[in-house]
mmCIF file of the N, C-alpha and C atoms, coordinates in Angstrom:
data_MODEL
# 
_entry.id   MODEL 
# 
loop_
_atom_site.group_PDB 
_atom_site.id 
_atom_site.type_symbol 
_atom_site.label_atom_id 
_atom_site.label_alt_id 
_atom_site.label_comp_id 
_atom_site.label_asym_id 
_atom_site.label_entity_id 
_atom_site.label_seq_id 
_atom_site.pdbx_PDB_ins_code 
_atom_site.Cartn_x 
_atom_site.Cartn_y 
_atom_site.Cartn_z 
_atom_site.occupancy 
_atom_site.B_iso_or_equiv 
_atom_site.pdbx_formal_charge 
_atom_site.auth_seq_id 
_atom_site.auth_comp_id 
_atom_site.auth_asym_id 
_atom_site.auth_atom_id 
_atom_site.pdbx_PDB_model_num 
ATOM 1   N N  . UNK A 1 1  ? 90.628  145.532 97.263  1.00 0.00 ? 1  UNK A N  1 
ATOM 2   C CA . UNK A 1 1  ? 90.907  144.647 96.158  1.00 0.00 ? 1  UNK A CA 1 
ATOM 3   C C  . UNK A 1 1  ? 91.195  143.244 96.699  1.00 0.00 ? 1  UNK A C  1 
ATOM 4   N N  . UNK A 1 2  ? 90.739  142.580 96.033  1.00 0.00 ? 2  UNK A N  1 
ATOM 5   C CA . UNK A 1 2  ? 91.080  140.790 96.009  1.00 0.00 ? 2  UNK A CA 1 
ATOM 6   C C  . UNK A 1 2  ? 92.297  140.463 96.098  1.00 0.00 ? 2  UNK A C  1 
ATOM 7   N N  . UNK A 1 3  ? 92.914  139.532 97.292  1.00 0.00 ? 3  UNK A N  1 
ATOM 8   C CA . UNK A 1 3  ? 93.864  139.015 97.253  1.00 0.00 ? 3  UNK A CA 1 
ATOM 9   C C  . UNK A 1 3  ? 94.384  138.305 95.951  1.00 0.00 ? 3  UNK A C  1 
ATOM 10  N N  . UNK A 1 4  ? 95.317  138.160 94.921  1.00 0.00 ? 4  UNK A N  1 
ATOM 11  C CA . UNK A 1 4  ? 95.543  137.157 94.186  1.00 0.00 ? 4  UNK A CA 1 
ATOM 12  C C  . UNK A 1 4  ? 96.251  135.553 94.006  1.00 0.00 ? 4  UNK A C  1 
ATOM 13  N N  . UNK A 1 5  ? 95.593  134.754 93.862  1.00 0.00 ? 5  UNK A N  1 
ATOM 14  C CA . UNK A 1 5  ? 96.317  133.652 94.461  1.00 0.00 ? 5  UNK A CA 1 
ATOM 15  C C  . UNK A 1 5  ? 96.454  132.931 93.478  1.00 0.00 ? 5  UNK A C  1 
ATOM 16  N N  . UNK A 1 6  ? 97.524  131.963 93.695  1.00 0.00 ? 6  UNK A N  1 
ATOM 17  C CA . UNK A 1 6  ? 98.067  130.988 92.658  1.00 0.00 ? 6  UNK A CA 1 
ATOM 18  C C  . UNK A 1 6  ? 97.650  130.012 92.952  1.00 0.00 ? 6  UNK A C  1 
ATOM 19  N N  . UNK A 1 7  ? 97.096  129.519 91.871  1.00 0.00 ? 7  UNK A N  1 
ATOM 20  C CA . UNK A 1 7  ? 95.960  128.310 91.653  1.00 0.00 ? 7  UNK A CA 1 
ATOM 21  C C  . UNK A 1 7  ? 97.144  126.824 91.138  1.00 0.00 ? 7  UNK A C  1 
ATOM 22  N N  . UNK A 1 8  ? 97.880  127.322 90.841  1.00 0.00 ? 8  UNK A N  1 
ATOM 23  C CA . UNK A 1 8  ? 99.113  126.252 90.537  1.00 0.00 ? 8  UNK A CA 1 
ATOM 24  C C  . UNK A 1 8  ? 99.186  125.340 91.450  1.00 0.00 ? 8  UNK A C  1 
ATOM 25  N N  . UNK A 1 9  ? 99.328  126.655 92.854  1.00 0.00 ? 9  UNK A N  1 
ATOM 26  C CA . UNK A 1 9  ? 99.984  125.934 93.794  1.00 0.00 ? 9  UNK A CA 1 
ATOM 27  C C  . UNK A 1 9  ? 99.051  125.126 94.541  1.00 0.00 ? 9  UNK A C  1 
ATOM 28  N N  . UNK A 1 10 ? 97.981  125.492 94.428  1.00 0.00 ? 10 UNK A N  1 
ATOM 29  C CA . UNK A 1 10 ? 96.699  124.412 94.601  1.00 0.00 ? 10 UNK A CA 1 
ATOM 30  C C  . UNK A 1 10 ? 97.045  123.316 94.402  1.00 0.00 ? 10 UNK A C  1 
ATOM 31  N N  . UNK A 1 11 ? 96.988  123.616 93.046  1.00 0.00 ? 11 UNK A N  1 
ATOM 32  C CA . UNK A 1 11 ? 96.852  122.141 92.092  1.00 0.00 ? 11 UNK A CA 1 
ATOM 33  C C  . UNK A 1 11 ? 97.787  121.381 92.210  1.00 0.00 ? 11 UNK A C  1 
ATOM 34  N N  . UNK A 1 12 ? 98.814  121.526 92.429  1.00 0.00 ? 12 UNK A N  1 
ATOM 35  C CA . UNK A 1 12 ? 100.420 120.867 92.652  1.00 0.00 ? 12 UNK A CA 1 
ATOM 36  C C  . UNK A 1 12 ? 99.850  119.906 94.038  1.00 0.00 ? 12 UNK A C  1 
ATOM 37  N N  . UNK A 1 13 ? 99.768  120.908 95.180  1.00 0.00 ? 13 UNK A N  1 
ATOM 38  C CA . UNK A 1 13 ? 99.219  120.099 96.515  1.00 0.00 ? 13 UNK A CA 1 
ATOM 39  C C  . UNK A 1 13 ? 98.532  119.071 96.396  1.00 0.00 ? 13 UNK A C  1 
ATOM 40  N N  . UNK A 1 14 ? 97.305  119.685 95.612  1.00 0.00 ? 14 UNK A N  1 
ATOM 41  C CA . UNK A 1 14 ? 96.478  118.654 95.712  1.00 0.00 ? 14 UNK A CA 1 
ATOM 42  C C  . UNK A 1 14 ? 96.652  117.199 94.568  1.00 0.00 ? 14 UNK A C  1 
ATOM 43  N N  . UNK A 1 15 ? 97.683  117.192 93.944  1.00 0.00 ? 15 UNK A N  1 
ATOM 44  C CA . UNK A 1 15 ? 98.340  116.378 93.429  1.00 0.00 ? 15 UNK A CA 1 
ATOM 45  C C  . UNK A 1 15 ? 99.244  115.577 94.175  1.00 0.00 ? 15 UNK A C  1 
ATOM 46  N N  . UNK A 1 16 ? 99.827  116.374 94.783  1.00 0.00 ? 16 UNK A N  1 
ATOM 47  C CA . UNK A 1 16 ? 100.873 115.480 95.729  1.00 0.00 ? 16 UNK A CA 1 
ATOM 48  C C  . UNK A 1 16 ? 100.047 114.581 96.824  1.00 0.00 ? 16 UNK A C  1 
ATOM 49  N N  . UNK A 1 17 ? 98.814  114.851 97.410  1.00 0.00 ? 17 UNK A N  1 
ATOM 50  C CA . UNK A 1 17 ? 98.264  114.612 98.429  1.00 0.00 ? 17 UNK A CA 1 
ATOM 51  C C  . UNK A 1 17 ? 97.840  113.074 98.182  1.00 0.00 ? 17 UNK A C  1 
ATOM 52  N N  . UNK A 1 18 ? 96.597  113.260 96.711  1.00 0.00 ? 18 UNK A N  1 
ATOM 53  C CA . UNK A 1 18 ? 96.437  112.117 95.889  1.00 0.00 ? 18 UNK A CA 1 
ATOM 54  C C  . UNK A 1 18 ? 97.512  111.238 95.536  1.00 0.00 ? 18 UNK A C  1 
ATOM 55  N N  . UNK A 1 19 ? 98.773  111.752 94.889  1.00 0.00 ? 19 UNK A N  1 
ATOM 56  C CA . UNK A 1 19 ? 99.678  110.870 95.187  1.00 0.00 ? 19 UNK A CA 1 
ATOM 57  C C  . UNK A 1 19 ? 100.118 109.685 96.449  1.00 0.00 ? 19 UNK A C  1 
ATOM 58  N N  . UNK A 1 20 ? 100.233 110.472 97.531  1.00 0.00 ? 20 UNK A N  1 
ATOM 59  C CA . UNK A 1 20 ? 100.587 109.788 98.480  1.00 0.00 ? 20 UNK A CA 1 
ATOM 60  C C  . UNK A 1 20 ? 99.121  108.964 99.264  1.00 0.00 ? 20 UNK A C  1 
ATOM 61  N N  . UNK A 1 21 ? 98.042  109.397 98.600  1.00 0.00 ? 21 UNK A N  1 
ATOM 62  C CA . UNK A 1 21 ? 97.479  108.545 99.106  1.00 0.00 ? 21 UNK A CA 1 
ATOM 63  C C  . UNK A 1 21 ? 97.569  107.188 98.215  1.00 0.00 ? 21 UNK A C  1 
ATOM 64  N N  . UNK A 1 22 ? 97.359  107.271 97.006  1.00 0.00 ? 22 UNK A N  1 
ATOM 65  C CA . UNK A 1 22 ? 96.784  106.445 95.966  1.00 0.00 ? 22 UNK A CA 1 
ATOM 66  C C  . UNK A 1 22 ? 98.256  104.938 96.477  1.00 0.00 ? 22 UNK A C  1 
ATOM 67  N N  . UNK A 1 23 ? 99.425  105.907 96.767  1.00 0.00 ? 23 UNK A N  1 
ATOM 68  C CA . UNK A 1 23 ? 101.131 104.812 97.479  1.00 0.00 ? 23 UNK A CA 1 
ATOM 69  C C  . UNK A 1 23 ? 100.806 104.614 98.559  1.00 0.00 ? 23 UNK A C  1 
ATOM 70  N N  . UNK A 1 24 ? 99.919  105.079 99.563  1.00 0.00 ? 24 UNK A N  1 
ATOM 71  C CA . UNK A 1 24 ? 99.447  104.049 100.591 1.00 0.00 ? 24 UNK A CA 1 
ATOM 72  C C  . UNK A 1 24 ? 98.884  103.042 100.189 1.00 0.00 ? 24 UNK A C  1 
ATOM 73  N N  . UNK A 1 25 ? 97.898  103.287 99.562  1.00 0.00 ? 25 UNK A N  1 
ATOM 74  C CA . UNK A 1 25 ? 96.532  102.227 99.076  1.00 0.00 ? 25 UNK A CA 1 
ATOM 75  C C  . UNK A 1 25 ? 97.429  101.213 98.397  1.00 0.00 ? 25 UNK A C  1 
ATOM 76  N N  . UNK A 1 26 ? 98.197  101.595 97.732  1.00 0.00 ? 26 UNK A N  1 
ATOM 77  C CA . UNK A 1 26 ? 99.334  100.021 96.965  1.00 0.00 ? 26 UNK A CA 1 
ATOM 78  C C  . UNK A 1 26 ? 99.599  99.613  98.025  1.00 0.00 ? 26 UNK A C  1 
ATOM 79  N N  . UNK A 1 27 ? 100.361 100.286 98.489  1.00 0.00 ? 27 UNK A N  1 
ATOM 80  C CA . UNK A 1 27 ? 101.270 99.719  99.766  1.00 0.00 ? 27 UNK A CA 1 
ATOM 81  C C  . UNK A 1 27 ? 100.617 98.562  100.421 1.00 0.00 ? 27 UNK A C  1 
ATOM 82  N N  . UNK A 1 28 ? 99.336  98.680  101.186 1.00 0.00 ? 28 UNK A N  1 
ATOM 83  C CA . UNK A 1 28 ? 98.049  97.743  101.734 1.00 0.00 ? 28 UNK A CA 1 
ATOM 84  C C  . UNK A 1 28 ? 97.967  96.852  100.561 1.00 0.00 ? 28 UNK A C  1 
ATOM 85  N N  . UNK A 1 29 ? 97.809  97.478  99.140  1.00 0.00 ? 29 UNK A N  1 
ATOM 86  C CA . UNK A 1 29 ? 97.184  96.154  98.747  1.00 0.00 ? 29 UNK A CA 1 
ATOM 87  C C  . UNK A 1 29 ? 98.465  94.827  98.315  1.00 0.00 ? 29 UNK A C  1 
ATOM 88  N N  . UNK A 1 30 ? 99.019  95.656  97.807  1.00 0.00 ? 30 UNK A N  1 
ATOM 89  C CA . UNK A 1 30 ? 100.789 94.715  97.295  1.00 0.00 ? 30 UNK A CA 1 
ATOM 90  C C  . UNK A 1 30 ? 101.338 94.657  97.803  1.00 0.00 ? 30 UNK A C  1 
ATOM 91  N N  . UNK A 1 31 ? 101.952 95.402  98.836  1.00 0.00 ? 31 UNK A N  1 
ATOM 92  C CA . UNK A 1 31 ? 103.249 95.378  99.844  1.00 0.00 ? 31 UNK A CA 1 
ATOM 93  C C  . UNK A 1 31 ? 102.944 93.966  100.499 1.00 0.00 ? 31 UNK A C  1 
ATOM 94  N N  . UNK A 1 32 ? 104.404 93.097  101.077 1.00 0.00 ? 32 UNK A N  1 
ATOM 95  C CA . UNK A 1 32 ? 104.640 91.883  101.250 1.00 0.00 ? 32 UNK A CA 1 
ATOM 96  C C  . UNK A 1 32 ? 105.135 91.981  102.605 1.00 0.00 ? 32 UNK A C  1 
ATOM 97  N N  . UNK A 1 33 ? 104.560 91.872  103.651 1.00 0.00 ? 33 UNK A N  1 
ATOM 98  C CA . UNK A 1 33 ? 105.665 91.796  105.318 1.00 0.00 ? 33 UNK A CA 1 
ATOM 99  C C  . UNK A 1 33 ? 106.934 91.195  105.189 1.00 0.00 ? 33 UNK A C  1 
ATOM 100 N N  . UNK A 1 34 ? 107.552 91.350  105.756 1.00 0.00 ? 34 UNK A N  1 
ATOM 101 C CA . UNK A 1 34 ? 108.848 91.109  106.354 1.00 0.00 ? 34 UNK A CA 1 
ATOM 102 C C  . UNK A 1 34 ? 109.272 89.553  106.109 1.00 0.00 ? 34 UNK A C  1 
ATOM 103 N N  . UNK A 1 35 ? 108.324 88.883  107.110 1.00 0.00 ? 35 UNK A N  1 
ATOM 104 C CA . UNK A 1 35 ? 107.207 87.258  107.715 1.00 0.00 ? 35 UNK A CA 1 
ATOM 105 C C  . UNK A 1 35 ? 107.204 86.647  106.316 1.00 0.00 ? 35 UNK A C  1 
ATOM 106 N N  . UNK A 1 36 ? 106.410 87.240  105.084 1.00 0.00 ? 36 UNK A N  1 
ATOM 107 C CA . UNK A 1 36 ? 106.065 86.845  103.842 1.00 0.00 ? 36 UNK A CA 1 
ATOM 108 C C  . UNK A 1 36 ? 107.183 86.602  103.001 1.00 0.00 ? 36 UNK A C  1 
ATOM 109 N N  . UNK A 1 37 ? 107.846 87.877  103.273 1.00 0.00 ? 37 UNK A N  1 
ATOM 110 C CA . UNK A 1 37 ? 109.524 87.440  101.763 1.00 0.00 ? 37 UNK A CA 1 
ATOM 111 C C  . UNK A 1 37 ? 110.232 86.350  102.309 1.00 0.00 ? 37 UNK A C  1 
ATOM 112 N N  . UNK A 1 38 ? 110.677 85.902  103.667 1.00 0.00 ? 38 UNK A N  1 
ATOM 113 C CA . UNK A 1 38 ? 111.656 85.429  104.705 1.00 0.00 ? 38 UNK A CA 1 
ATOM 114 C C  . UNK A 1 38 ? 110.948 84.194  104.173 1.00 0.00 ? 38 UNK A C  1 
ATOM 115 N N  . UNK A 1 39 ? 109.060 84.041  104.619 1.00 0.00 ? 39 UNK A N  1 
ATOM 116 C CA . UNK A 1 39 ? 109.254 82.218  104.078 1.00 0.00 ? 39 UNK A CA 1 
ATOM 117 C C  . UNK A 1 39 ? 108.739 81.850  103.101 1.00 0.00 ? 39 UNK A C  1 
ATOM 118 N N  . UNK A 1 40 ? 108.929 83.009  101.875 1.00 0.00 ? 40 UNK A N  1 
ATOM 119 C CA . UNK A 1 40 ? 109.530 82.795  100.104 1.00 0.00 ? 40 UNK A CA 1 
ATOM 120 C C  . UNK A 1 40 ? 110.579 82.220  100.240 1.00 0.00 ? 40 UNK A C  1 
ATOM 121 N N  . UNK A 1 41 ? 111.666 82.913  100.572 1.00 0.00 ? 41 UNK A N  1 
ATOM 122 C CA . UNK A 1 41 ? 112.883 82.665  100.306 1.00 0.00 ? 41 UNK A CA 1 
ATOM 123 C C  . UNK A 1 41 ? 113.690 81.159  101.076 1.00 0.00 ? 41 UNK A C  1 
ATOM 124 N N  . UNK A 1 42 ? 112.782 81.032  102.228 1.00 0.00 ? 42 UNK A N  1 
ATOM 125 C CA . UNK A 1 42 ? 112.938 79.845  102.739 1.00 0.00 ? 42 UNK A CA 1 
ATOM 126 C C  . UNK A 1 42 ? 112.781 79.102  102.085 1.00 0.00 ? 42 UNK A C  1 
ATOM 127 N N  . UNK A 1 43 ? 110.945 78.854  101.287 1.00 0.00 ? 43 UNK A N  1 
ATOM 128 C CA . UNK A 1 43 ? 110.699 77.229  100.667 1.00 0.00 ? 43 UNK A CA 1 
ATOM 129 C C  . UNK A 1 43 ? 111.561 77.539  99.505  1.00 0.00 ? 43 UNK A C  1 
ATOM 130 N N  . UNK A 1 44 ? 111.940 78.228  98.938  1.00 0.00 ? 44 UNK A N  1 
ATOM 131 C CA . UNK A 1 44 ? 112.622 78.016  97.498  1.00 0.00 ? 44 UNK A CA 1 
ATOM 132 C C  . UNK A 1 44 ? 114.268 77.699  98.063  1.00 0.00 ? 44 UNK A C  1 
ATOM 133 N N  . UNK A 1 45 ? 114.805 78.043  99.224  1.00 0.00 ? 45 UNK A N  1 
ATOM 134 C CA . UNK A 1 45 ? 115.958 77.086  99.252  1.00 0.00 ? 45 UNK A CA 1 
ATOM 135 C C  . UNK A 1 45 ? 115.612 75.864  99.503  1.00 0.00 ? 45 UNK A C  1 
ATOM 136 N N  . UNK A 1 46 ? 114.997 75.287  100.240 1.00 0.00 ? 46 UNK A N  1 
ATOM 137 C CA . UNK A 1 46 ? 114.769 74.149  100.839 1.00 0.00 ? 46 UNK A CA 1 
ATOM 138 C C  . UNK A 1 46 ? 114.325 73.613  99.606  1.00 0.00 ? 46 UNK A C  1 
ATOM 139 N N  . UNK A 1 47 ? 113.412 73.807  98.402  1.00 0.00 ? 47 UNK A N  1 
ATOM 140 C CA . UNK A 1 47 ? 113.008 73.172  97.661  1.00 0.00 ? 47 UNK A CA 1 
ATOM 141 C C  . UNK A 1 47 ? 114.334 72.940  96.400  1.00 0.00 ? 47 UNK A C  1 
ATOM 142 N N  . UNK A 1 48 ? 115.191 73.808  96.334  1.00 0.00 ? 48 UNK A N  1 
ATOM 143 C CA . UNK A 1 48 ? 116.239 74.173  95.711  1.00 0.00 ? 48 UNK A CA 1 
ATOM 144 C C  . UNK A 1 48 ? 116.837 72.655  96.154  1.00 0.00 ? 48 UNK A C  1 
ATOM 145 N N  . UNK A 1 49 ? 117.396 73.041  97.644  1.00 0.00 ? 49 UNK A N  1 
ATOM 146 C CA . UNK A 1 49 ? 118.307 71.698  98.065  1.00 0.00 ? 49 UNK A CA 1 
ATOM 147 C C  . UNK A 1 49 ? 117.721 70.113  97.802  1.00 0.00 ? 49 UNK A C  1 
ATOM 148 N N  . UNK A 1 50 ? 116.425 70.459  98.205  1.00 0.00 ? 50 UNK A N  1 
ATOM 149 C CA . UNK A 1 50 ? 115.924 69.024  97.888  1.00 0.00 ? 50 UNK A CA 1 
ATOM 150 C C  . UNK A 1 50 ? 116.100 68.718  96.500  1.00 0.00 ? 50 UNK A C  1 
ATOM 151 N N  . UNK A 1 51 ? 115.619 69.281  95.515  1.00 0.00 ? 51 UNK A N  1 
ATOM 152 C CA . UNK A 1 51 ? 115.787 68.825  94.766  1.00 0.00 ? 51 UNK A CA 1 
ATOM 153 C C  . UNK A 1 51 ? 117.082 68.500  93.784  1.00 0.00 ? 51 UNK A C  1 
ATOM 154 N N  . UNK A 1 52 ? 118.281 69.557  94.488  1.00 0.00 ? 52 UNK A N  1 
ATOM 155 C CA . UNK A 1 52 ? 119.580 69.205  94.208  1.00 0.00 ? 52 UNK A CA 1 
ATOM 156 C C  . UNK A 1 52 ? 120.013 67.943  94.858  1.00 0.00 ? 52 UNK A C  1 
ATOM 157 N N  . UNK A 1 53 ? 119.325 67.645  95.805  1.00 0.00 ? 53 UNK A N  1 
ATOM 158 C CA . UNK A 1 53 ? 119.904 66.153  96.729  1.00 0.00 ? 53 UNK A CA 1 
ATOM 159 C C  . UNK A 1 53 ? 119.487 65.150  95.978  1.00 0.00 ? 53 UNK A C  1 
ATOM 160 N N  . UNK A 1 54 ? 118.263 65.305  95.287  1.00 0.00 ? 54 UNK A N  1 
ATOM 161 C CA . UNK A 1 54 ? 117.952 63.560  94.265  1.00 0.00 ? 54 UNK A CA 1 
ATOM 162 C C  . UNK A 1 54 ? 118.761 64.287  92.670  1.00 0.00 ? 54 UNK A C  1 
ATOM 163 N N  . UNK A 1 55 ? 119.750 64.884  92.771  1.00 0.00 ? 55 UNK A N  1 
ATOM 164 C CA . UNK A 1 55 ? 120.160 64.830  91.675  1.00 0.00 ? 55 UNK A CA 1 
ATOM 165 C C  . UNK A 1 55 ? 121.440 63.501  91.080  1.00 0.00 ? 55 UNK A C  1 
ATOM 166 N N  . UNK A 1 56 ? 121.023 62.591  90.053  1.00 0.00 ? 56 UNK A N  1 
ATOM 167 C CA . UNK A 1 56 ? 122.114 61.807  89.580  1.00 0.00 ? 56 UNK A CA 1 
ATOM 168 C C  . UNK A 1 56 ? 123.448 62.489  89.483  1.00 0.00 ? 56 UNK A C  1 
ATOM 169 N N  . UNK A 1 57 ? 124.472 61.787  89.986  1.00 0.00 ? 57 UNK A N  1 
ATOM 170 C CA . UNK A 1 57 ? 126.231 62.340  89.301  1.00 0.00 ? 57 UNK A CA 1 
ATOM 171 C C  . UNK A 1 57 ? 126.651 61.133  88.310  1.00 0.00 ? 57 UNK A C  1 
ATOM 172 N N  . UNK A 1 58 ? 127.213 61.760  87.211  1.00 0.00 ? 58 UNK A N  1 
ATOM 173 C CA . UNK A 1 58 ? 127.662 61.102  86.044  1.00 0.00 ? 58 UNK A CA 1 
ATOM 174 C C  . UNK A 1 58 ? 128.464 60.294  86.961  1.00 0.00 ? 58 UNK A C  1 
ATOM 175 N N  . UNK A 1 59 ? 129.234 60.179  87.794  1.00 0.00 ? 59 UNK A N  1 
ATOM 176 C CA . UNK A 1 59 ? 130.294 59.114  88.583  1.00 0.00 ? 59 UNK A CA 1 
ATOM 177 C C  . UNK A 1 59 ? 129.255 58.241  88.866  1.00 0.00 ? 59 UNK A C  1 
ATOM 178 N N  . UNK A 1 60 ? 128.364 58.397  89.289  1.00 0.00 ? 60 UNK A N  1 
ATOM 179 C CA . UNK A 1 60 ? 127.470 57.028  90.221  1.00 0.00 ? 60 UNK A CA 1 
ATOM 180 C C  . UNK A 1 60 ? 126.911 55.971  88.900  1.00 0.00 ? 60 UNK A C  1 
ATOM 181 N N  . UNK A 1 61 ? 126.465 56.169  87.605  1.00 0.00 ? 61 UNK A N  1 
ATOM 182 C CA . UNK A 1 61 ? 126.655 55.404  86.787  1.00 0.00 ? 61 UNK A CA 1 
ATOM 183 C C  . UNK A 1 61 ? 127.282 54.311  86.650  1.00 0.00 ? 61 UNK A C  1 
# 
């Protein structure tokens, strides 16, 4: 007689597998290095300060 096997558990695997590939493939396409966030966060202070430095104070009026 035929072994009986659970086809569930197939299907589960081969779900999970696709999963983790489909979160690599983001990963490559969207994921941001390290290098990339660091000089985000750089120009937006620097652009932050600069532009807080030409700001008028109601005293200098």
């Amino acid at each position: 007689m035929a072994k009986v096997t659970n086809l569930n558990r197939y299907r589960k695997a081969k779900a999970r597998t696709d999963k983790t590939r489909q979160a690599e493939e983001n990963r490559a396409r969207f994921g941001r290095t390290k290098t990339d966030k660091t000089l985000v966060t750089t120009r937006k202070t620097k652009a932050s300060s600069h532009l807080d430095g030409h700001k008028l104070d109601k005293d200098n009026e």
